[in-house]
Amino acid sequence: MKFYTPKFQNLTMKVGLIAESFGMESLKHVFQGLEQSLSQHHEVVYCPLEYYYTSPRRQSDLREEFLNNCDVVVGRIDEEILKSREHLGGRPPLVGFLMGTMSRGAAELATLKSHLRTTDVLVGNCTSDLEITRKFFANAQTRKLPFAVDGSVFYPADDVQRQKIKTDLGFHAADRILLYAGRVTVEKNLHTLLRIYSILQDLVPNLHLVIAGEIDNVPFGAMGVYSISMTTTLMRLIKELDLNAASIHFVGRKSQAQLRDIYAASDVLVNMTLHHDENFGYSQVEAMASGTPVVGTSWGGLKDTILHGETGYHVSTVVTGAGVKVNWWEGVNRLVSLLEDDDTLRRFRERSRIHAVDSFSHERYSEILETILNDCTKNSCDKSEPLITTDFAEQFWLQCMPRSTAPPSFQRGAESFELYKELIQPFTGVTEATVPFDATLSAEQLLAIAVPVRVHGLKVKPDDPIFPVEIAIPEDMRRTCEAILEVMQKEPVIAFERLEKQIPEPARHCLQTTLRWMFDQGLVLRTNPIDGSIDPENAGEQMSKPLFSIKSVDFSSTDVIVIK
């Protein structure tokens, strides 16, 4: 909790602020922006600094003094504050920030739910946050509050300025720049971006990939994924994918001013993220504010921030039996279409800036925040009732709560993984390129291998470091499944009609049934051709080549792991 000396002003309400004083820079940025917006219209109330170092009894007294001095409390959902509020009869109401907890299973709220009331407002930063919250609580008040980006810090450059920035950064005038900006962790899915780049480098002349951000070995603990060294992995992928290493630039963490120049000089920002905290995505909005369109996964906050077909493109994500998969072939086509179409690129640049200023300015943030505060204080006069948890919530928390004495949350067998799939569904999204699951297979539809696989007897192991699962092939589909994978190892994107002709006659009798099973299991994706689609032959065998060394450790029989 962060504490300040009060700065009293004649403002409408007394708003208590509960903020983080530690953690990621993005969190600090969030609460700094919240404080600034609140102080424009209200008297912001803080716990005194004494709270930090005094006795538990005195802390309890200070919490109650703090709450008695507030009309409403805003910020982090804090258990001790909520307990003190109960002692005071349940007031004041809370505007509580969910801060990405919902898409990871809301473990924090499992212990806090009994202290939350219908007069409180749970605030998410994207539509997906609110959809998942409604899966857990039947009667919670929810509101969406997108974060703000400073348009005076991130702004476009004209053509002359862009060329100068490119030159200053060491690029030539004819170079095309594809940019990723953000932390580099396994869930950010940089490995898929590098696979995509292996196709783009042969299609787009003078193309460069700039990766701006810290490389970090943050685990995806709920799936039991722990990266040993992201740096080593990425360097090895660059080599094994035969990428032009001289065209890939890891520039590390940059200041806002440096980032703005990189955004402004870049042609497109790309983000294939599947990060489970991606409930907004500052980089996407900063890029658009700088006049740079975005191609990003239809995932979490990116679903809200990117206007598909106006400020960039979404890339479909689907929930499957092997976790969430990205339609990488759609991503390839969207990027090529933008990088080769200067008119569309210019139109998207103009629209990106307008969208960022209209939707994500500090003024817009303050306006939405003000309506939330007003609604919360107005509704606090209504009858206050406990939050009602849904059957899904009770089942989810029973099966998937993090425990030090149990396997990872979503790796406890079929039931836990099915609950994960239901949890994360609202975070995913599809575009017009995705074929509905129940649609008939037709000759022109394209099939793309979702991720490379290894086959061991009746087991298929997707080469996916985010979702390291193992899939059992039904005995009656084994021959056909193996035949499909053998063809798609050489042609990772192929029209259904062409695939059908290449399958040996003895394996063709259950082709459609086997393909539908493979769609459901996340081994193969189905996509419509996009206008101006590139030739599937341009997708080389690198897209179907297993690259990762993924070692499984049995939780129940392993005490110590030794890495040499």
Coordinates of C-alpha atoms in Angstrom, one line a residue:
M1 CA 0.0 0.0 0.0
K2 CA 1.2 3.5 -0.8
F3 CA 0.8 6.3 1.7
Y4 CA 1.1 10.1 1.3
T5 CA 0.7 13.2 3.3
P6 CA -2.8 14.6 2.6
K7 CA -3.2 17.5 0.2
F8 CA -6.6 19.0 1.0
Q9 CA -8.6 21.0 -1.6
N10 CA -12.2 22.1 -1.9
L11 CA -13.4 19.2 -4.1
T12 CA -16.6 17.4 -4.6
M13 CA -15.9 14.1 -2.7
K14 CA -13.3 12.7 -0.3
V15 CA -11.8 9.8 -2.2
G16 CA -9.6 7.4 -0.4
L17 CA -6.8 6.0 -2.6
I18 CA -5.3 2.5 -2.1
A19 CA -2.4 2.2 -4.5
E20 CA 0.6 -0.1 -5.2
S21 CA 4.0 1.2 -4.2
F22 CA 5.9 -1.7 -5.7
G23 CA 5.8 -4.1 -8.7
M24 CA 6.0 -3.5 -12.4
E25 CA 6.5 0.0 -13.9
S26 CA 3.1 -0.4 -15.6
L27 CA 1.4 -0.8 -12.2
K28 CA 3.1 2.3 -10.9
H29 CA 2.1 4.2 -14.0
V30 CA -1.5 3.0 -13.5
F31 CA -1.8 4.3 -9.9
Q32 CA 0.1 7.6 -10.7
G33 CA -2.5 8.3 -13.4
L34 CA -5.3 7.4 -11.1
E35 CA -4.0 9.8 -8.4
Q36 CA -3.6 12.6 -10.9
S37 CA -7.2 12.2 -12.3
L38 CA -8.8 12.0 -8.8
S39 CA -6.9 15.1 -7.6
Q40 CA -8.4 17.2 -10.4
H41 CA -11.9 17.0 -9.1
H42 CA -11.8 15.6 -5.5
E43 CA -10.0 15.7 -2.2
V44 CA -7.7 12.6 -2.3
V45 CA -7.4 11.0 1.1
Y46 CA -4.4 8.7 2.1
C47 CA -3.5 6.7 5.1
P48 CA -0.7 8.4 7.0
L49 CA 2.9 7.3 6.7
E50 CA 2.7 6.1 10.3
Y51 CA 0.7 3.1 9.1
Y52 CA 3.8 1.6 7.5
Y53 CA 5.7 1.1 10.7
T54 CA 3.3 1.1 13.7
S55 CA 1.8 -1.8 15.7
P56 CA -1.1 -4.0 14.3
R57 CA -3.5 -2.4 16.8
R58 CA -2.5 1.1 15.7
Q59 CA -2.8 0.1 12.1
S60 CA -6.4 -1.0 12.7
D61 CA -7.2 2.4 14.2
L62 CA -5.5 4.2 11.3
R63 CA -7.5 2.2 8.8
E64 CA -10.7 3.1 10.5
E65 CA -9.8 6.7 10.6
F66 CA -8.9 6.6 7.0
L67 CA -12.3 5.0 6.0
N68 CA -14.3 7.4 8.3
N69 CA -12.7 10.3 6.3
C70 CA -13.8 9.0 2.9
D71 CA -17.0 9.1 0.8
V72 CA -15.6 6.4 -1.4
V73 CA -12.5 4.3 -1.6
V74 CA -10.7 3.7 -4.9
G75 CA -7.9 1.4 -6.0
R76 CA -6.4 -1.9 -5.1
I77 CA -8.8 -4.4 -3.4
D78 CA -7.2 -4.7 0.0
E79 CA -8.3 -7.3 2.5
E80 CA -7.4 -5.4 5.6
I81 CA -9.2 -2.3 4.4
L82 CA -12.3 -4.5 3.7
K83 CA -12.2 -6.1 7.1
S84 CA -12.0 -2.7 8.8
R85 CA -14.9 -1.5 6.7
E86 CA -17.0 -4.4 8.0
H87 CA -16.3 -3.3 11.5
L88 CA -17.6 0.2 10.6
G89 CA -20.9 -1.2 9.1
G90 CA -19.9 -1.6 5.5
R91 CA -19.1 2.0 4.4
P92 CA -17.7 3.6 2.4
P93 CA -18.3 1.8 -0.9
L94 CA -15.3 0.6 -2.9
V95 CA -14.3 1.1 -6.5
G96 CA -11.9 -1.8 -6.8
F97 CA -9.5 -2.4 -9.6
L98 CA -9.3 -6.0 -10.8
M99 CA -5.8 -5.4 -12.2
G100 CA -5.7 -8.5 -14.4
T101 CA -6.6 -11.1 -11.8
M102 CA -9.7 -12.4 -13.6
S103 CA -8.0 -14.0 -16.6
R104 CA -5.7 -15.9 -14.2
G105 CA -8.6 -17.3 -12.2
A106 CA -9.3 -14.6 -9.6
A107 CA -7.5 -16.4 -6.8
E108 CA -7.3 -13.2 -4.8
L109 CA -11.0 -12.7 -4.9
A110 CA -11.7 -16.2 -3.7
T111 CA -10.5 -15.1 -0.3
L112 CA -12.0 -11.6 -0.5
K113 CA -15.4 -12.3 -1.9
S114 CA -17.1 -12.4 1.5
H115 CA -16.1 -8.8 2.2
L116 CA -17.3 -7.4 -1.2
R117 CA -20.8 -6.0 -1.6
T118 CA -23.3 -5.2 -4.4
T119 CA -22.7 -1.5 -3.7
D120 CA -19.0 -1.9 -4.6
V121 CA -17.9 -1.5 -8.2
L122 CA -15.4 -3.9 -9.7
V123 CA -13.4 -2.1 -12.4
G124 CA -11.8 -3.9 -15.3
N125 CA -9.7 -2.4 -18.1
C126 CA -11.2 -4.3 -21.0
T127 CA -14.5 -6.0 -22.0
S128 CA -13.0 -9.4 -21.5
D129 CA -12.3 -8.6 -17.8
L130 CA -15.9 -7.8 -17.2
E131 CA -17.2 -10.9 -19.1
I132 CA -15.0 -13.2 -16.9
T133 CA -16.0 -11.3 -13.8
R134 CA -19.6 -12.1 -14.6
K135 CA -18.6 -15.8 -14.8
F136 CA -17.7 -15.6 -11.1
F137 CA -20.2 -13.2 -9.6
A138 CA -23.9 -13.2 -10.4
N139 CA -24.7 -9.8 -8.9
A140 CA -21.5 -7.7 -9.0
Q141 CA -21.5 -4.1 -10.3
T142 CA -18.8 -4.0 -13.0
R143 CA -17.5 -1.1 -15.1
K144 CA -14.8 -0.8 -17.8
L145 CA -12.1 1.8 -17.4
P146 CA -9.4 1.8 -20.2
F147 CA -6.1 3.3 -19.2
A148 CA -4.8 6.6 -20.5
V149 CA -1.8 7.4 -22.7
D150 CA -0.3 10.9 -22.9
G151 CA -0.8 12.2 -26.5
S152 CA 1.8 14.9 -25.9
V153 CA 4.5 12.3 -25.2
F154 CA 3.5 9.9 -28.0
Y155 CA 2.6 11.7 -31.2
P156 CA 3.2 11.2 -34.9
A157 CA 6.0 12.4 -37.1
D158 CA 5.6 13.7 -40.6
D159 CA 7.4 12.0 -43.5
V160 CA 10.5 14.2 -43.3
Q161 CA 10.7 13.7 -39.5
R162 CA 10.2 9.9 -39.9
Q163 CA 13.1 9.6 -42.4
K164 CA 15.3 11.6 -40.1
I165 CA 14.5 9.4 -37.1
K166 CA 15.1 6.3 -39.2
T167 CA 18.5 7.6 -40.2
D168 CA 19.4 8.6 -36.6
L169 CA 18.4 5.0 -35.6
G170 CA 20.7 3.5 -38.2
F171 CA 18.2 2.5 -40.8
H172 CA 18.0 3.4 -44.5
A173 CA 15.2 5.2 -46.2
A174 CA 14.0 2.1 -48.0
D175 CA 13.9 -0.1 -44.9
R176 CA 10.7 -1.4 -43.5
I177 CA 10.5 -1.7 -39.7
L178 CA 8.3 -4.1 -37.9
L179 CA 8.3 -3.4 -34.1
Y180 CA 7.5 -5.4 -31.0
A181 CA 7.5 -3.3 -27.8
G182 CA 7.0 -4.7 -24.3
R183 CA 8.4 -7.3 -21.9
V184 CA 9.8 -10.4 -23.5
T185 CA 8.4 -13.4 -21.6
V186 CA 7.2 -16.8 -22.8
E187 CA 3.5 -15.7 -22.7
K188 CA 4.2 -12.8 -25.0
N189 CA 4.7 -15.4 -27.7
L190 CA 7.8 -14.0 -29.4
H191 CA 8.6 -17.4 -30.6
T192 CA 5.6 -17.3 -32.9
L193 CA 6.5 -13.8 -34.1
L194 CA 10.0 -15.1 -35.0
R195 CA 8.3 -17.9 -37.0
I196 CA 6.2 -15.4 -38.8
Y197 CA 9.3 -13.3 -39.5
S198 CA 10.9 -16.3 -41.2
I199 CA 8.2 -16.0 -43.9
L200 CA 8.1 -12.2 -44.0
Q201 CA 11.9 -11.8 -44.5
D202 CA 11.6 -13.5 -47.9
L203 CA 8.5 -11.6 -49.0
V204 CA 9.2 -8.0 -47.9
P205 CA 12.4 -6.4 -49.1
N206 CA 14.6 -4.5 -46.6
L207 CA 12.6 -5.7 -43.6
H208 CA 13.8 -5.3 -40.1
L209 CA 12.4 -6.5 -36.8
V210 CA 13.0 -4.3 -33.7
I211 CA 12.3 -5.8 -30.3
A212 CA 12.1 -3.1 -27.6
G213 CA 11.8 -4.3 -24.0
E214 CA 13.4 -6.3 -21.2
I215 CA 13.9 -10.0 -21.6
D216 CA 12.4 -11.7 -18.5
N217 CA 12.1 -15.3 -17.4
V218 CA 8.7 -14.8 -15.8
P219 CA 6.9 -18.2 -15.5
F220 CA 3.4 -19.0 -16.5
G221 CA 3.0 -20.8 -13.3
A222 CA -0.7 -21.8 -13.7
M223 CA 0.3 -24.0 -16.6
G224 CA 3.5 -25.1 -15.0
V225 CA 5.7 -23.3 -17.6
Y226 CA 9.1 -22.1 -16.4
S227 CA 11.5 -20.7 -19.0
I228 CA 15.2 -21.4 -18.3
S229 CA 16.6 -18.5 -20.4
M230 CA 14.5 -16.5 -22.8
T231 CA 17.6 -14.9 -24.2
T232 CA 19.2 -18.3 -25.0
T233 CA 16.0 -19.6 -26.5
L234 CA 15.4 -16.6 -28.7
M235 CA 19.0 -16.7 -30.0
R236 CA 18.7 -20.4 -30.8
L237 CA 15.4 -19.8 -32.6
I238 CA 16.9 -17.1 -34.8
K239 CA 19.6 -19.6 -35.8
E240 CA 17.4 -22.6 -36.3
L241 CA 14.8 -20.7 -38.3
D242 CA 17.6 -19.4 -40.5
L243 CA 16.7 -15.8 -39.9
N244 CA 18.7 -12.9 -41.0
A245 CA 20.2 -12.0 -37.6
A246 CA 21.5 -8.7 -38.9
S247 CA 17.9 -7.6 -39.5
I248 CA 16.7 -8.4 -35.9
H249 CA 17.5 -5.7 -33.3
F250 CA 17.1 -6.3 -29.6
V251 CA 17.3 -2.7 -28.3
G252 CA 16.2 -3.4 -24.6
R253 CA 14.2 -1.1 -22.4
K254 CA 13.8 2.5 -23.6
S255 CA 12.6 5.8 -22.2
Q256 CA 9.3 7.2 -23.3
A257 CA 11.0 9.7 -25.6
Q258 CA 13.1 7.0 -27.2
L259 CA 10.1 4.7 -27.6
R260 CA 8.1 7.5 -29.2
D261 CA 10.8 7.8 -31.9
I262 CA 10.9 4.1 -32.5
Y263 CA 7.1 4.0 -32.8
A264 CA 7.1 6.9 -35.2
A265 CA 9.8 5.4 -37.3
S266 CA 8.2 2.0 -37.5
D267 CA 5.8 0.9 -40.2
V268 CA 3.7 -1.5 -38.0
L269 CA 3.7 -2.6 -34.4
V270 CA 3.1 -6.3 -34.1
N271 CA 2.1 -8.3 -30.9
M272 CA 1.2 -12.0 -31.0
T273 CA 0.7 -12.0 -27.2
L274 CA -1.1 -14.6 -25.3
H275 CA -0.1 -13.1 -22.0
H276 CA -2.8 -13.7 -19.4
D277 CA -2.4 -10.2 -17.8
E278 CA -3.0 -8.5 -21.2
N279 CA -6.0 -6.6 -20.0
F280 CA -5.1 -3.3 -21.8
G281 CA -1.7 -3.2 -23.6
Y282 CA 0.0 0.2 -23.3
S283 CA 2.4 -0.5 -26.2
Q284 CA -0.5 -0.8 -28.7
V285 CA -2.1 2.5 -27.7
E286 CA 1.3 4.3 -27.5
A287 CA 2.0 3.2 -31.0
M288 CA -1.3 4.3 -32.3
A289 CA -0.9 7.7 -30.6
S290 CA 2.4 7.9 -32.5
G291 CA 0.6 7.2 -35.7
T292 CA 1.7 3.6 -36.1
P293 CA -0.9 0.9 -36.9
V294 CA -1.0 -2.4 -35.0
V295 CA -1.4 -6.0 -35.9
G296 CA -2.1 -7.9 -32.8
T297 CA -3.8 -11.0 -31.4
S298 CA -7.6 -10.7 -30.8
W299 CA -6.8 -11.2 -27.1
G300 CA -7.8 -9.5 -23.9
G301 CA -7.3 -5.7 -24.0
L302 CA -6.1 -5.8 -27.6
K303 CA -9.6 -6.7 -28.7
D304 CA -10.7 -3.3 -27.4
T305 CA -7.8 -1.1 -28.3
I306 CA -7.2 -2.2 -31.9
L307 CA -9.9 -1.2 -34.4
H308 CA -9.9 -4.1 -36.9
G309 CA -9.6 -2.7 -40.4
E310 CA -9.2 0.9 -39.2
T311 CA -6.1 1.2 -37.0
G312 CA -4.6 -2.2 -37.8
Y313 CA -5.8 -5.8 -37.7
H314 CA -6.7 -8.4 -35.2
V315 CA -5.3 -11.9 -35.5
S316 CA -7.7 -14.7 -34.5
T317 CA -7.2 -16.7 -31.3
V318 CA -9.1 -19.8 -30.5
V319 CA -9.5 -22.1 -27.4
T320 CA -8.7 -25.7 -28.2
G321 CA -7.9 -28.9 -26.5
A322 CA -4.3 -27.9 -26.5
G323 CA -4.8 -24.5 -25.1
V324 CA -5.1 -21.1 -27.0
K325 CA -3.8 -21.0 -30.5
V326 CA -3.0 -18.1 -32.8
N327 CA -3.9 -18.0 -36.5
W328 CA -0.3 -17.2 -37.4
W329 CA -1.1 -17.5 -41.2
E330 CA -3.7 -14.7 -40.8
G331 CA -1.0 -12.7 -39.1
V332 CA 1.4 -13.2 -42.0
N333 CA -1.1 -12.1 -44.5
R334 CA -2.2 -9.0 -42.5
L335 CA 1.4 -7.9 -42.1
V336 CA 2.3 -8.4 -45.7
S337 CA -0.8 -6.6 -46.9
L338 CA 0.0 -3.5 -44.7
L339 CA 3.7 -3.4 -45.5
E340 CA 3.1 -3.6 -49.2
D341 CA 0.1 -1.1 -49.3
D342 CA 1.3 2.5 -48.7
D343 CA -2.2 3.9 -49.2
T344 CA -3.7 1.7 -46.5
L345 CA -0.8 2.2 -44.2
R346 CA -1.2 6.0 -44.5
R347 CA -4.9 5.8 -43.9
F348 CA -4.4 3.6 -40.8
R349 CA -1.7 6.0 -39.5
E350 CA -4.2 8.8 -39.6
R351 CA -7.0 6.8 -38.0
S352 CA -4.7 5.4 -35.3
R353 CA -3.8 8.8 -33.9
I354 CA -7.5 9.9 -33.9
H355 CA -8.6 6.7 -32.2
A356 CA -5.9 6.9 -29.5
V357 CA -6.6 10.6 -28.7
D358 CA -10.4 10.1 -28.7
S359 CA -10.5 6.9 -26.6
F360 CA -7.4 6.8 -24.4
S361 CA -6.6 10.4 -23.5
H362 CA -6.3 11.5 -19.9
E363 CA -9.4 13.6 -20.4
R364 CA -11.4 10.5 -21.5
Y365 CA -10.0 8.5 -18.6
S366 CA -11.0 11.1 -16.1
E367 CA -14.5 11.4 -17.6
I368 CA -15.1 7.7 -17.3
L369 CA -13.6 7.5 -13.8
E370 CA -15.9 10.4 -12.8
T371 CA -19.0 8.5 -13.9
I372 CA -17.9 5.4 -12.1
L373 CA -17.4 7.4 -8.8
N374 CA -20.8 9.2 -9.2
D375 CA -22.6 5.9 -9.9
C376 CA -20.9 4.2 -7.0
T377 CA -21.7 6.8 -4.4
K378 CA -25.3 7.2 -5.8
N379 CA -25.9 3.4 -5.6
S380 CA -24.3 3.1 -2.2
C381 CA -27.7 4.4 -0.8
D382 CA -29.3 1.2 -2.2
K383 CA -29.5 -2.0 -0.2
S384 CA -26.1 -3.6 0.2
E385 CA -25.9 -7.3 -0.2
P386 CA -23.1 -9.9 -0.3
L387 CA -21.8 -10.9 -3.7
I388 CA -23.2 -14.2 -5.0
T389 CA -20.7 -16.5 -6.5
T390 CA -21.7 -18.7 -9.5
D391 CA -21.5 -22.4 -9.7
F392 CA -18.6 -22.0 -12.1
A393 CA -16.7 -19.9 -9.5
E394 CA -17.2 -22.4 -6.8
Q395 CA -16.1 -25.3 -9.0
F396 CA -13.2 -23.3 -10.4
W397 CA -11.8 -22.3 -7.1
L398 CA -12.3 -25.8 -5.7
Q399 CA -10.3 -27.4 -8.6
C400 CA -7.8 -24.7 -9.7
M401 CA -6.7 -22.6 -6.7
P402 CA -2.9 -22.3 -6.6
R403 CA -1.5 -24.6 -3.9
S404 CA 2.1 -25.4 -3.0
T405 CA 1.2 -29.0 -2.4
A406 CA -0.5 -29.6 -5.8
P407 CA 0.4 -29.5 -9.5
P408 CA -0.1 -26.3 -11.4
S409 CA -3.6 -25.0 -11.5
F410 CA -4.5 -26.0 -15.0
Q411 CA -2.5 -29.2 -15.1
R412 CA -4.5 -31.3 -12.6
G413 CA -6.2 -33.4 -15.2
A414 CA -9.0 -33.0 -17.7
E415 CA -11.4 -31.2 -15.4
S416 CA -9.0 -28.4 -14.4
F417 CA -8.1 -27.9 -18.1
E418 CA -11.7 -27.8 -19.1
L419 CA -12.3 -25.1 -16.4
Y420 CA -9.4 -23.2 -17.8
K421 CA -10.8 -23.3 -21.3
E422 CA -14.2 -21.9 -20.0
L423 CA -12.4 -19.2 -18.0
I424 CA -10.2 -17.9 -20.8
Q425 CA -12.8 -18.1 -23.6
P426 CA -13.9 -14.4 -23.3
F427 CA -10.2 -13.3 -23.7
T428 CA -10.1 -14.8 -27.2
G429 CA -11.6 -13.5 -30.4
V430 CA -11.9 -14.3 -34.1
T431 CA -12.1 -12.3 -37.3
E432 CA -13.7 -12.9 -40.6
A433 CA -10.8 -15.1 -41.6
T434 CA -11.8 -17.8 -39.1
V435 CA -14.1 -20.6 -40.3
P436 CA -16.8 -21.5 -37.7
F437 CA -16.2 -24.9 -36.2
D438 CA -19.6 -26.3 -37.4
A439 CA -19.1 -25.0 -41.0
T440 CA -18.7 -27.6 -43.8
L441 CA -15.2 -28.3 -45.0
S442 CA -14.9 -26.8 -48.5
A443 CA -12.3 -27.1 -51.2
E444 CA -10.9 -23.5 -51.0
Q445 CA -10.6 -23.4 -47.2
L446 CA -7.0 -23.3 -46.0
L447 CA -5.7 -25.6 -43.2
A448 CA -2.7 -24.4 -41.2
I449 CA -0.8 -26.4 -38.7
A450 CA -1.5 -24.7 -35.4
V451 CA 2.0 -25.4 -33.9
P452 CA 4.6 -28.0 -34.9
V453 CA 4.2 -31.4 -33.3
R454 CA 6.1 -34.5 -32.3
V455 CA 4.3 -37.9 -32.7
H456 CA 5.1 -40.8 -30.4
G457 CA 2.9 -43.8 -31.1
L458 CA -0.6 -42.7 -30.1
K459 CA 0.6 -39.5 -28.4
V460 CA 0.9 -36.1 -30.1
K461 CA 3.0 -33.5 -28.3
P462 CA 2.5 -29.9 -29.6
D463 CA 5.8 -27.9 -29.7
D464 CA 4.2 -25.1 -27.7
P465 CA 6.1 -23.7 -24.7
I466 CA 3.0 -21.9 -23.4
F467 CA 0.7 -24.9 -23.4
P468 CA 2.9 -28.1 -23.0
V469 CA 0.2 -30.7 -23.3
E470 CA 0.0 -34.2 -24.6
I471 CA -2.8 -35.4 -26.8
A472 CA -3.9 -39.1 -27.2
I473 CA -4.9 -40.0 -30.8
P474 CA -8.0 -42.2 -31.1
E475 CA -6.9 -45.6 -32.4
D476 CA -9.4 -45.4 -35.4
M477 CA -8.0 -42.0 -36.5
R478 CA -4.3 -42.8 -36.0
R479 CA -3.4 -43.6 -39.7
T480 CA -5.3 -40.6 -41.1
C481 CA -3.9 -38.2 -38.4
E482 CA -0.4 -39.3 -39.1
A483 CA -0.9 -38.9 -42.9
I484 CA -2.3 -35.4 -42.4
L485 CA 0.6 -34.4 -40.2
E486 CA 3.1 -35.9 -42.6
V487 CA 1.7 -33.8 -45.5
M488 CA 1.5 -30.6 -43.4
Q489 CA 5.1 -31.0 -42.2
K490 CA 6.1 -30.2 -45.8
E491 CA 3.2 -27.8 -46.4
P492 CA 2.1 -26.2 -43.2
V493 CA -0.6 -24.2 -45.0
I494 CA -2.6 -26.1 -47.5
A495 CA -6.0 -26.0 -49.2
F496 CA -8.4 -28.8 -48.1
E497 CA -8.8 -29.9 -51.7
R498 CA -5.1 -30.3 -52.2
L499 CA -4.6 -32.1 -48.8
E500 CA -7.4 -34.5 -49.7
K501 CA -5.6 -35.5 -52.9
Q502 CA -2.3 -36.1 -51.1
I503 CA -3.7 -38.4 -48.4
P504 CA -3.1 -42.1 -49.3
E505 CA -6.4 -43.8 -50.2
P506 CA -6.4 -46.2 -47.2
A507 CA -6.3 -43.2 -44.8
R508 CA -8.8 -41.1 -46.7
H509 CA -12.0 -42.8 -45.4
C510 CA -12.3 -40.8 -42.2
L511 CA -10.5 -37.6 -43.4
Q512 CA -13.2 -35.1 -42.4
T513 CA -13.9 -36.8 -39.1
T514 CA -10.2 -36.8 -38.2
L515 CA -9.7 -33.2 -39.3
R516 CA -12.6 -32.0 -37.1
W517 CA -11.0 -33.9 -34.2
M518 CA -7.7 -32.1 -35.0
F519 CA -9.5 -28.7 -35.1
D520 CA -11.0 -29.3 -31.7
Q521 CA -7.6 -30.5 -30.3
G522 CA -5.8 -27.5 -31.6
L523 CA -3.5 -29.4 -33.9
V524 CA -4.8 -27.7 -37.1
L525 CA -6.5 -24.4 -37.7
R526 CA -9.0 -23.6 -40.5
T527 CA -9.0 -20.2 -42.2
N528 CA -10.7 -18.5 -45.1
P529 CA -8.4 -17.0 -47.7
I530 CA -7.9 -13.2 -47.1
D531 CA -8.3 -10.8 -50.1
G532 CA -4.8 -10.6 -51.7
S533 CA -3.6 -13.6 -49.8
I534 CA -0.1 -14.7 -50.3
D535 CA 0.7 -18.1 -51.8
P536 CA 0.6 -20.9 -49.1
E537 CA 3.8 -22.2 -50.7
N538 CA 5.6 -19.2 -49.1
A539 CA 5.0 -20.9 -45.7
G540 CA 8.2 -22.9 -45.5
E541 CA 8.8 -26.0 -43.5
Q542 CA 10.2 -23.9 -40.6
M543 CA 6.6 -23.3 -39.6
S544 CA 6.2 -27.0 -38.9
K545 CA 9.6 -27.7 -37.5
P546 CA 9.7 -28.6 -33.7
L547 CA 12.2 -26.3 -32.1
F548 CA 11.8 -26.5 -28.3
S549 CA 13.2 -28.8 -25.7
I550 CA 10.3 -29.1 -23.3
K551 CA 10.9 -31.4 -20.4
S552 CA 8.1 -32.5 -18.1
V553 CA 8.6 -33.1 -14.4
D554 CA 6.2 -35.2 -12.4
F555 CA 5.1 -33.1 -9.4
S556 CA 4.3 -36.1 -7.1
S557 CA 7.7 -37.9 -7.6
T558 CA 10.2 -35.0 -8.0
D559 CA 11.9 -33.3 -5.1
V560 CA 14.9 -31.5 -6.6
I561 CA 15.6 -30.4 -10.2
V562 CA 19.2 -30.2 -11.3
I563 CA 20.0 -28.1 -14.4
K564 CA 23.5 -28.4 -15.8

